[in-house]
Amino acid sequence: MLRDRIKYVDKLIVIPYLTLTLFSIVMVYSASSYSALFNYGNPHHYLPRQTVSVVIGYVVFLIAFFFPIKWLKNKKLVIWGIVITATSLFILLIFGREIYGARRWIETPFFNIQPAEFAKFMVIWYLAYILSKKQRKIAEDFFSAIVAPLILISLIVLFIYIQPDTGSSFIIVLIGAIMIFASGVSPKLGFGFGLIGVAGLLGLSRLIRQYGTSLFFLNEYRYNRFLGFWDPFTLAEGAGMQLVHSYYALGRGGLLGVGLGNSVQKTGFLPFPYTDFIVAIIGEEFGLVGILVLLLTFTLMASRLFLTAIRSKQTFESLLCLGIATMFMVQAFINLGGVIGVMPITGLTFPFVSYGGSSMIVLSASIGLVANVSVRINYNKDKANKS
């Protein structure tokens, strides 16, 4: 069984995953050394923590890799997953730890838990389950079929948005939209809703520019993110600080970078150099070439996730892989967009590379499930070719 799984697994999913996670240990150590020395008196503070997160991620990956996919179709298991996710988000609002104006973490004696990361996967799992059950109903009466999923997703998004965590709530909205429209909706309807979504985002941006914090859904914390995005250099000492120093890091790195460990921006200039802005440090130390290698590796892995979704003949598995692939691509795009200033900073990390235990565990489990699906696909293909 183990030999067959190794033989038939999509290597272009697993190898990039291993490459990115191992690279994260090196980069988190490099990007965090000054902050760790300044805050904890130990430049190695984050190194063992990231290493442990990666090792736990590998264990979770293996569990997901061997996990019977059919168990994920169990209604009781899905309900328990929803209940646990909702409970953790509720606990977060009451007892969560507030850092820099956001309440996103539940503290435990051993590590901090970020429920929003687990909520992303729960939404993917739930939608794959419910949409695969409603294939005929979606084709016949689309709107009545998606009422229940939309209500549940809206509640989860609301809980996450008021933390505040705009980035994670936005990812969940996009995941939900793509999975719903990939589940059997007519192309005309999907295209129409896509146009409405784009127009809505443009209109929302205009409203925020015009009315700012007078809008009921926009507090000062979120509005400052937009101000820093629109005019970073004017607000270089405040809301625009992160983006300005991200530009400095990328500009200093040039084509080939200044070398591993030689970043200047990580020495107190660029906030969160080992989480939200680790790509900027990669750009400074390894240059444009380093960023391109990172993005090519990541894109190779993500493209295989989408390919696995397309190749699967099972609706549940196909939607599950599609949702996971979407989560990876959207999160990477939003993080990179914040680093290079094409969209507001949201506090999202770059998958597998940034520091963070909850993210590493959820993403590793997700990759393990897609790799699991790829084994069955390749095994059936090989069997059909031989017969």
C-alpha positions in Angstrom: 0.0 0.0 0.0 2.8 2.4 0.9 4.7 1.5 -2.2 1.7 2.1 -4.4 1.0 5.4 -2.8 4.5 6.6 -3.3 4.4 5.3 -6.9 1.1 7.0 -7.9 1.2 10.2 -5.9 1.6 13.4 -8.0 5.3 14.2 -7.3 4.8 17.8 -8.6 2.5 18.4 -5.6 4.7 16.8 -3.0 8.2 18.1 -4.1 7.2 21.8 -4.2 5.5 21.4 -0.9 8.6 20.0 0.7 10.8 22.6 -1.0 8.7 25.5 0.3 8.4 24.3 3.8 12.2 23.6 4.1 12.9 27.0 2.6 10.5 28.6 5.2 12.7 27.4 8.0 15.7 29.2 6.5 13.8 32.3 5.6 11.9 32.7 8.9 15.2 32.4 10.8 16.9 35.0 8.6 13.9 37.4 8.6 13.2 37.1 12.3 16.7 37.1 13.8 16.8 40.8 14.6 13.2 41.0 15.9 13.9 37.9 18.0 17.1 39.4 19.5 15.4 42.7 20.2 12.2 41.3 21.7 13.5 38.1 23.4 17.2 38.5 23.6 17.7 35.4 21.5 18.1 35.6 17.7 17.1 31.9 17.4 13.7 32.4 19.1 11.6 31.7 16.0 13.9 29.0 14.5 12.8 26.0 16.7 9.2 27.1 16.6 9.1 27.2 12.8 10.9 23.9 12.6 8.4 22.3 15.0 5.6 23.7 12.9 7.0 22.2 9.7 7.5 18.8 11.4 4.0 18.9 12.7 2.9 19.9 9.2 4.6 16.8 7.8 2.9 14.6 10.3 -0.5 16.1 9.5 0.3 15.8 5.7 0.9 12.0 6.2 -2.3 11.6 8.1 -4.3 13.4 5.4 -2.4 11.5 2.7 -3.6 8.1 4.2 -7.0 9.3 5.4 -10.0 7.6 3.8 -11.5 10.4 1.7 -15.0 8.7 2.0 -15.0 9.5 5.7 -15.2 13.2 4.8 -18.5 12.5 3.1 -20.0 11.4 6.5 -22.8 13.8 7.5 -22.1 13.5 11.2 -18.4 14.3 10.8 -19.3 17.4 8.7 -21.7 18.6 11.3 -19.1 18.1 14.1 -16.6 20.1 12.0 -19.0 23.0 11.6 -19.9 23.0 15.3 -16.3 23.0 16.4 -15.4 25.7 13.9 -18.3 27.9 15.0 -17.5 27.3 18.7 -13.9 28.3 18.3 -14.8 31.5 16.4 -17.3 32.4 19.2 -14.7 31.7 21.9 -12.2 33.9 20.0 -14.6 36.9 20.2 -14.8 36.5 24.0 -11.4 35.2 25.1 -9.2 35.8 22.0 -5.9 37.6 22.4 -5.8 41.1 20.9 -2.7 42.0 19.0 -2.3 45.3 17.1 -6.0 45.9 17.1 -7.1 42.5 15.9 -8.4 39.6 18.0 -7.4 36.5 16.0 -5.7 34.1 18.3 -6.8 31.8 21.1 -3.9 31.3 23.6 -3.0 27.9 25.0 -0.2 26.9 27.3 1.7 25.4 24.3 0.8 27.5 21.2 -1.6 30.0 19.9 -4.5 28.9 17.6 -5.8 31.0 14.8 -9.4 29.7 14.2 -9.8 31.6 10.9 -7.2 29.3 9.3 -9.3 26.2 10.2 -12.5 28.0 9.2 -11.1 28.3 5.6 -10.7 24.5 5.3 -14.1 23.9 7.0 -15.8 26.0 4.5 -14.1 24.1 1.6 -15.1 20.7 3.2 -18.7 21.8 3.9 -19.2 23.2 0.4 -17.7 20.1 -1.3 -20.0 17.9 0.8 -23.3 19.9 0.3 -22.7 20.9 -3.3 -21.9 17.4 -4.4 -25.2 16.3 -2.8 -27.2 19.0 -4.6 -25.9 18.7 -8.1 -29.3 18.1 -9.7 -31.1 20.7 -7.6 -28.4 23.3 -8.5 -29.0 22.7 -12.2 -32.8 22.9 -11.7 -33.2 25.7 -9.2 -29.8 27.4 -8.5 -31.0 30.0 -6.0 -33.0 27.8 -3.7 -30.2 25.2 -3.7 -27.5 27.7 -2.4 -29.6 29.4 0.3 -28.5 27.2 3.2 -24.8 27.2 2.2 -24.8 31.0 1.8 -26.3 31.5 5.2 -23.7 29.4 6.9 -20.8 30.9 5.0 -22.1 34.4 5.7 -22.2 33.7 9.4 -18.6 32.4 9.4 -17.4 35.4 7.3 -19.2 37.8 9.8 -17.5 36.2 12.8 -14.1 36.5 11.1 -14.6 40.0 9.7 -15.4 41.5 13.1 -12.1 40.2 14.6 -11.1 42.2 12.4 -9.6 39.9 9.8 -10.6 41.2 6.4 -8.1 39.1 4.5 -9.4 35.7 5.7 -13.1 36.7 5.3 -12.3 37.9 1.7 -10.6 34.5 1.0 -13.6 32.6 2.2 -16.0 34.7 0.1 -13.9 34.0 -3.0 -13.6 30.3 -2.2 -17.3 30.0 -1.7 -18.1 31.9 -4.9 -15.7 29.8 -7.1 -16.9 26.5 -5.6 -20.6 27.3 -6.0 -20.1 28.4 -9.6 -18.0 25.4 -10.4 -20.7 23.0 -9.1 -23.0 23.1 -12.2 -24.0 26.8 -12.7 -24.6 27.9 -16.3 -21.7 29.9 -17.7 -24.0 32.9 -18.4 -25.1 33.1 -14.8 -21.5 32.7 -13.5 -20.2 35.4 -15.9 -23.0 37.7 -14.8 -22.3 37.3 -11.1 -18.6 37.8 -11.9 -19.3 41.1 -13.5 -21.5 42.1 -10.6 -18.7 41.2 -8.2 -16.1 43.2 -10.0 -18.4 46.2 -10.2 -19.2 45.8 -6.5 -15.5 45.9 -5.5 -14.9 49.0 -7.7 -17.9 50.7 -6.2 -16.9 49.8 -2.7 -13.4 51.2 -3.2 -15.0 54.5 -4.4 -17.3 54.6 -1.4 -14.4 54.1 1.0 -12.4 56.9 -0.7 -15.4 59.2 -0.4 -16.8 58.5 3.0 -14.0 56.7 5.0 -14.8 55.8 8.6 -18.3 57.2 8.3 -19.3 53.9 6.7 -20.8 51.5 9.2 -18.5 48.6 8.3 -15.2 50.5 8.2 -13.4 51.3 11.4 -10.2 53.4 11.7 -8.0 50.3 11.7 -9.3 49.1 8.3 -9.4 52.6 6.9 -5.7 53.2 7.7 -4.9 50.1 5.6 -6.6 51.8 2.6 -4.8 55.1 3.3 -1.5 53.4 3.4 -2.2 51.7 0.1 -3.4 54.8 -1.7 -0.6 57.2 -0.6 2.1 55.2 1.2 5.0 57.7 1.0 2.9 60.6 2.4 2.1 58.4 5.4 5.5 56.7 5.5 5.7 57.2 9.3 2.3 55.8 9.9 -0.2 53.8 7.8 2.2 53.6 4.8 5.2 52.4 6.7 5.0 48.7 5.8 4.5 49.3 2.1 7.3 51.9 1.9 9.8 49.7 3.5 8.6 46.8 1.4 9.5 48.9 -1.6 12.9 49.7 -0.2 13.6 46.0 0.5 12.6 45.0 -3.1 14.5 47.9 -4.6 17.7 47.1 -2.6 17.6 43.5 -3.6 17.7 44.2 -7.3 18.2 41.3 -9.6 20.3 38.9 -7.5 19.8 40.2 -3.9 22.3 41.2 -1.2 22.7 37.6 0.1 21.1 35.4 2.7 21.1 37.1 6.1 22.1 40.5 4.8 18.7 42.3 4.8 18.7 45.8 6.2 14.9 46.2 6.2 14.4 43.3 8.7 16.5 45.2 11.3 13.6 47.2 12.8 12.5 49.1 9.6 9.9 46.7 8.1 7.3 45.4 10.6 6.5 41.7 10.6 9.3 40.7 8.2 8.9 37.0 9.0 5.1 36.9 8.5 3.2 39.3 6.2 6.3 40.7 4.5 8.6 37.7 4.3 8.4 37.9 0.4 9.9 41.4 0.6 12.8 40.0 2.6 13.3 37.2 0.1 13.4 39.9 -2.6 16.0 41.9 -0.7 18.2 38.9 0.1 17.7 36.9 -3.1 16.6 39.6 -5.6 14.1 39.3 -8.4 15.5 35.9 -9.3 14.8 34.6 -5.9 11.1 35.8 -6.0 10.6 34.3 -9.4 12.0 30.9 -8.3 9.6 31.1 -5.3 6.6 32.0 -7.4 7.4 29.3 -10.1 7.7 26.6 -7.4 4.4 27.7 -5.8 2.6 28.0 -9.2 3.8 24.6 -10.2 2.3 23.1 -7.0 -1.0 25.1 -7.3 -1.4 24.2 -11.0 -1.2 20.5 -10.1 -3.9 21.1 -7.4 -6.2 22.5 -10.1 -5.3 19.7 -12.5 -6.1 17.1 -9.8 -9.5 18.8 -9.4 -10.1 18.6 -13.1 -9.1 15.0 -13.5 -11.2 13.6 -10.6 -14.4 12.0 -11.7 -15.8 12.2 -8.2 -17.8 15.4 -7.6 -16.9 15.7 -3.9 -13.2 15.1 -4.5 -13.2 17.5 -7.5 -14.8 20.3 -5.5 -12.6 19.6 -2.5 -9.4 19.9 -4.6 -10.8 23.0 -6.3 -11.5 24.7 -3.1 -8.1 23.9 -1.7 -6.3 25.1 -4.9 -8.4 28.3 -4.8 -7.4 28.9 -1.1 -3.7 28.6 -2.0 -3.9 30.9 -5.1 -6.0 33.6 -3.5 -4.0 33.8 -0.3 -0.7 34.0 -2.2 -2.1 36.6 -4.6 -3.4 38.8 -1.7 -0.1 38.5 0.2 1.9 39.3 -2.8 -0.4 42.1 -3.8 0.1 43.7 -0.4 3.9 43.4 -0.6 4.1 45.1 -4.0 1.3 47.6 -3.4 -1.3 46.6 -5.9 -3.9 46.0 -3.1 -4.3 47.0 0.6 -2.4 45.1 3.2 -4.6 42.5 4.8 -2.2 40.7 7.3 -2.3 37.4 5.3 0.8 35.3 5.2 2.4 33.6 2.1 1.5 29.9 2.1 4.1 27.6 3.6 6.8 30.3 3.7 5.7 32.7 6.3 5.9 32.0 10.1 2.8 30.5 11.6 1.7 27.2 13.1 -2.0 27.2 12.5 -1.5 28.1 8.8 1.2 25.4 8.4 -1.0 22.7 9.9 -4.1 23.6 7.8 -2.2 24.0 4.5 -0.3 20.8 5.1 -3.5 18.8 5.8 -5.0 20.3 2.6 -2.1 19.4 0.5 -2.1 15.9 1.9 -5.8 15.4 0.9 -5.1 16.5 -2.7 -2.1 14.2 -2.9 -4.4 11.5 -1.5 -6.9 12.1 -4.3 -4.1 12.2 -6.9 -3.0 8.6 -5.9 -6.4 7.2 -6.8 -6.6 9.1 -10.0 -3.2 8.0 -11.2 -3.8 4.4 -10.1 -7.1 4.2 -12.0 -5.4 5.7 -15.1 -2.6 3.2 -14.9 -5.0 0.4 -14.4 -7.1 1.5 -17.4 -4.0 1.8 -19.6 -2.9 -1.8 -18.7 -6.3 -3.2 -19.5 
